[in-house]
CSV table of C-alpha atoms in Angstrom, one decimal:
chain,number,residue,atom,x,y,z
A,1,MET,CA,-106.1,83.2,2.9
A,2,ASN,CA,-105.6,81.6,6.0
A,3,ILE,CA,-106.1,78.2,4.8
A,4,ILE,CA,-103.3,78.8,1.8
A,5,LYS,CA,-100.7,79.7,4.4
A,6,ASN,CA,-101.9,76.7,6.5
A,7,ILE,CA,-100.8,75.0,3.6
A,8,ALA,CA,-97.6,76.5,2.8
A,9,LYS,CA,-96.7,75.6,6.5
A,10,GLY,CA,-97.2,72.4,6.0
A,11,ILE,CA,-95.7,72.4,2.9
A,12,SER,CA,-92.4,73.9,4.5
A,13,LEU,CA,-92.8,71.1,7.2
A,14,ILE,CA,-92.4,68.4,4.7
A,15,PHE,CA,-89.6,69.3,3.3
A,16,HIS,CA,-87.7,70.9,5.5
A,17,PRO,CA,-83.8,70.7,5.5
A,18,LEU,CA,-83.6,68.4,7.6
A,19,ILE,CA,-85.5,65.6,6.2
A,20,MET,CA,-84.1,66.0,3.2
A,21,PRO,CA,-81.4,63.8,3.0
A,22,THR,CA,-83.1,61.0,4.8
A,23,LEU,CA,-85.6,61.7,1.6
A,24,ALA,CA,-83.3,61.6,-0.9
A,25,PHE,CA,-81.7,58.2,0.6
A,26,LEU,CA,-85.3,56.8,0.8
A,27,LEU,CA,-85.1,57.8,-2.9
A,28,LEU,CA,-81.7,56.2,-3.8
A,29,LEU,CA,-81.7,52.9,-2.2
A,30,ASN,CA,-85.5,52.5,-4.2
A,31,SER,CA,-84.7,54.1,-7.2
A,32,GLY,CA,-83.9,52.1,-10.7
A,33,PHE,CA,-80.1,52.5,-9.8
A,34,TYR,CA,-78.0,50.1,-8.8
A,35,PHE,CA,-79.0,51.0,-5.3
A,36,SER,CA,-82.0,48.9,-5.6
A,37,LEU,CA,-79.2,45.7,-5.0
A,38,LEU,CA,-78.9,46.1,-1.8
A,39,THR,CA,-80.8,44.1,1.0
A,40,TYR,CA,-83.5,45.5,3.1
A,41,GLN,CA,-81.4,45.0,6.5
A,42,ALA,CA,-78.5,47.3,5.0
A,43,LYS,CA,-81.4,50.0,3.4
A,44,LEU,CA,-82.2,50.0,6.9
A,45,PHE,CA,-79.0,50.2,8.4
A,46,ILE,CA,-78.0,53.1,6.0
A,47,LEU,CA,-80.9,54.8,6.7
A,48,MET,CA,-81.0,54.7,10.3
A,49,ILE,CA,-77.1,56.3,10.1
A,50,ILE,CA,-78.6,59.0,7.9
A,51,PHE,CA,-81.4,59.4,9.7
A,52,ILE,CA,-80.0,60.2,13.0
A,53,SER,CA,-76.7,61.8,11.5
A,54,THR,CA,-78.8,64.5,9.6
A,55,PHE,CA,-82.1,64.9,11.3
A,56,VAL,CA,-81.7,63.9,14.8
A,57,LEU,CA,-78.8,65.0,16.2
A,58,PRO,CA,-79.2,68.4,14.4
A,59,LEU,CA,-83.1,68.9,15.4
A,60,ILE,CA,-81.0,67.8,19.1
A,61,SER,CA,-78.5,70.1,18.9
A,62,ILE,CA,-81.5,73.2,17.8
A,63,GLY,CA,-83.8,72.1,20.8
A,64,LEU,CA,-80.8,72.7,23.7
A,65,MET,CA,-79.8,76.0,21.5
A,66,SER,CA,-83.0,77.5,22.0
A,67,LEU,CA,-83.0,76.9,25.5
A,68,ASN,CA,-80.5,80.4,25.5
A,69,THR,CA,-83.4,82.7,25.4
A,70,LYS,CA,-81.5,84.7,22.8
A,71,PHE,CA,-82.0,82.4,20.3
A,72,ARG,CA,-85.1,82.2,17.6
A,73,ILE,CA,-85.9,78.6,17.1
A,74,ASP,CA,-87.5,79.7,13.6
A,75,LEU,CA,-84.4,80.9,12.4
A,76,ASN,CA,-85.5,84.2,11.0
A,77,LYS,CA,-81.9,85.8,11.6
A,78,ASN,CA,-78.8,85.3,10.1
A,79,ALA,CA,-77.3,85.4,12.9
A,80,ASP,CA,-79.7,82.4,14.4
A,81,ARG,CA,-78.5,80.1,11.2
A,82,VAL,CA,-75.2,79.7,11.5
A,83,ILE,CA,-74.4,78.0,14.6
A,84,PRO,CA,-77.2,75.3,14.1
A,85,MET,CA,-75.7,74.8,10.6
A,86,LEU,CA,-72.4,74.2,11.1
A,87,ALA,CA,-73.8,72.0,13.9
A,88,SER,CA,-75.0,70.5,11.4
A,89,ALA,CA,-72.2,70.0,9.2
A,90,ILE,CA,-70.2,68.4,11.9
A,91,PHE,CA,-73.5,65.8,12.3
A,92,TYR,CA,-73.0,64.9,8.4
A,93,TYR,CA,-69.7,64.5,8.8
A,94,LEU,CA,-70.2,62.1,11.7
A,95,GLY,CA,-72.6,60.4,9.1
A,96,TYR,CA,-70.0,60.3,6.2
A,97,TYR,CA,-67.4,58.5,9.1
A,98,TYR,CA,-69.6,55.7,10.2
A,99,LEU,CA,-70.8,55.0,6.0
A,100,GLY,CA,-66.6,54.8,5.2
A,101,ARG,CA,-66.6,51.6,7.8
A,102,LEU,CA,-69.4,50.0,6.1
A,103,PRO,CA,-69.1,48.4,2.4
A,104,VAL,CA,-71.5,50.4,0.5
A,105,TYR,CA,-71.0,52.0,-2.8
A,106,PRO,CA,-69.1,55.3,-2.8
A,107,ILE,CA,-71.9,57.8,-3.8
A,108,TYR,CA,-73.4,57.8,-1.2
A,109,ARG,CA,-71.0,59.2,1.2
A,110,VAL,CA,-70.0,61.1,-2.1
A,111,PHE,CA,-73.8,62.8,-1.5
A,112,LEU,CA,-72.7,63.4,1.9
A,113,ILE,CA,-69.3,65.3,1.0
A,114,SER,CA,-72.0,67.6,-1.3
A,115,SER,CA,-74.4,68.2,1.3
A,116,ILE,CA,-71.7,69.2,3.7
A,117,LEU,CA,-70.7,71.5,1.5
A,118,ILE,CA,-74.1,73.0,0.4
A,119,ILE,CA,-75.0,73.2,4.4
A,120,VAL,CA,-71.2,75.0,4.5
A,121,THR,CA,-72.0,77.5,1.8
A,122,LEU,CA,-75.2,78.8,3.0
A,123,MET,CA,-73.4,79.2,6.4
A,124,ILE,CA,-70.9,81.6,4.9
A,125,VAL,CA,-73.6,83.3,3.0
A,126,SER,CA,-75.6,83.7,5.8
A,127,ILE,CA,-73.1,85.7,7.3
A,128,ARG,CA,-74.1,88.5,5.3
A,129,TRP,CA,-77.6,87.2,3.8
A,130,LYS,CA,-80.1,85.0,4.0
A,131,ILE,CA,-80.8,82.6,1.6
A,132,SER,CA,-83.2,79.5,1.6
A,133,ALA,CA,-81.9,76.6,3.3
A,134,HIS,CA,-85.8,74.8,2.2
A,135,MET,CA,-85.1,75.7,-1.9
A,136,ALA,CA,-80.8,74.2,-1.3
A,137,GLY,CA,-82.7,71.0,-0.1
A,138,ILE,CA,-85.1,70.6,-3.2
A,139,GLY,CA,-82.3,72.0,-4.8
A,140,GLY,CA,-79.7,69.2,-4.3
A,141,LEU,CA,-81.8,67.0,-4.7
A,142,ILE,CA,-82.7,67.6,-7.9
A,143,GLY,CA,-79.1,67.8,-8.6
A,144,VAL,CA,-78.5,64.2,-7.5
A,145,PHE,CA,-80.8,62.7,-10.0
A,146,MET,CA,-80.2,64.6,-13.0
A,147,ALA,CA,-76.5,64.1,-12.4
A,148,LEU,CA,-77.3,60.4,-11.7
A,149,SER,CA,-78.9,59.9,-14.7
A,150,PHE,CA,-76.4,61.4,-17.2
A,151,ARG,CA,-74.1,59.7,-15.1
A,152,LEU,CA,-75.5,55.9,-15.6
A,153,ASN,CA,-77.4,56.9,-18.2
A,154,THR,CA,-80.4,55.6,-16.9
A,155,ASP,CA,-83.9,57.9,-17.3
A,156,THR,CA,-85.4,59.8,-14.5
A,157,SER,CA,-87.4,62.2,-15.8
A,158,VAL,CA,-90.4,61.1,-14.2
A,159,LEU,CA,-88.6,61.5,-10.4
A,160,LEU,CA,-87.2,64.6,-11.7
A,161,SER,CA,-90.6,65.4,-12.4
A,162,TYR,CA,-92.3,65.1,-9.3
A,163,LEU,CA,-89.2,66.7,-7.3
A,164,ILE,CA,-89.4,69.9,-9.8
A,165,THR,CA,-92.7,70.2,-9.1
A,166,ALA,CA,-92.0,70.1,-5.0
A,167,ALA,CA,-89.5,72.5,-5.5
A,168,GLY,CA,-91.9,74.8,-7.4
A,169,LEU,CA,-94.3,74.3,-4.5
A,170,ILE,CA,-91.6,74.7,-1.8
A,171,GLY,CA,-90.4,78.2,-3.3
A,172,THR,CA,-94.0,79.4,-3.9
A,173,SER,CA,-94.6,78.3,0.0
A,174,ARG,CA,-91.8,80.3,1.2
A,175,LEU,CA,-92.3,83.3,-0.9
A,176,ILE,CA,-96.5,83.5,0.5
A,177,LEU,CA,-95.2,82.9,4.6
A,178,ASP,CA,-92.8,85.5,3.9
A,179,LYS,CA,-90.1,83.4,5.0
A,180,HIS,CA,-87.3,84.6,1.4
A,181,ASN,CA,-88.1,87.2,-1.4
A,182,PRO,CA,-87.6,85.6,-5.1
A,183,VAL,CA,-83.5,86.1,-5.5
A,184,GLN,CA,-83.3,84.5,-1.9
A,185,VAL,CA,-85.5,81.7,-3.5
A,186,TYR,CA,-83.7,80.9,-6.8
A,187,SER,CA,-79.9,81.6,-5.1
A,188,GLY,CA,-80.8,78.6,-2.7
A,189,PHE,CA,-82.3,76.2,-5.1
A,190,PHE,CA,-79.3,76.7,-7.8
A,191,ALA,CA,-76.8,76.7,-4.7
A,192,GLY,CA,-77.8,73.4,-3.8
A,193,PHE,CA,-78.3,72.1,-7.4
A,194,ILE,CA,-74.8,73.1,-8.7
A,195,ILE,CA,-73.0,71.9,-5.5
A,196,ASN,CA,-74.5,68.5,-6.4
A,197,TYR,CA,-74.8,67.9,-10.2
A,198,LEU,CA,-71.3,69.3,-10.0
A,199,ILE,CA,-69.8,66.8,-7.5
A,200,ILE,CA,-72.0,63.7,-8.6
A,201,ASN,CA,-71.5,63.9,-11.8
A,202,TYR,CA,-68.1,64.5,-11.9
A,203,ILE,CA,-65.8,63.0,-9.4
């Protein structure tokens, strides 16, 4: 049983919500869409902006918050989630702002805006109820590629099959670790999926 829990912890760490935007952009920049036409230097610079604004800065803010003895870094309590999510939304907006100063495809900024909306939704829900941010992350990623596949008429079935498999593993891991119940897992997934799918597909 300890082995299974350790595997579940590893999966939760690999697919942590903070790393999902970077993973999304990494996939976007190297997918079959027209994003692959960017130069290597441009891709690297975009990834650097995304990584710093959606991973490094939120992680630093959580680290600083953990200096307060009343704050639990595992974010198990709903109240502990609200401020980190608010900080993340602000840092995401910084990424959105700096991408706007570059001659890049508008879809990148649209993706960050939809990600901010997901974070705000999770933050509001977390005031009263615990919802899975892990599943919102993978659900949002699936929503992005499903929307782009319809919008650009591109076959992403292979990639989507991998992402859906990952979603199953993540959801199962959260249940094994007793971090969420099934309703919280499904709610997180569909919140991320619906918001990203609708915004990417229709804006």
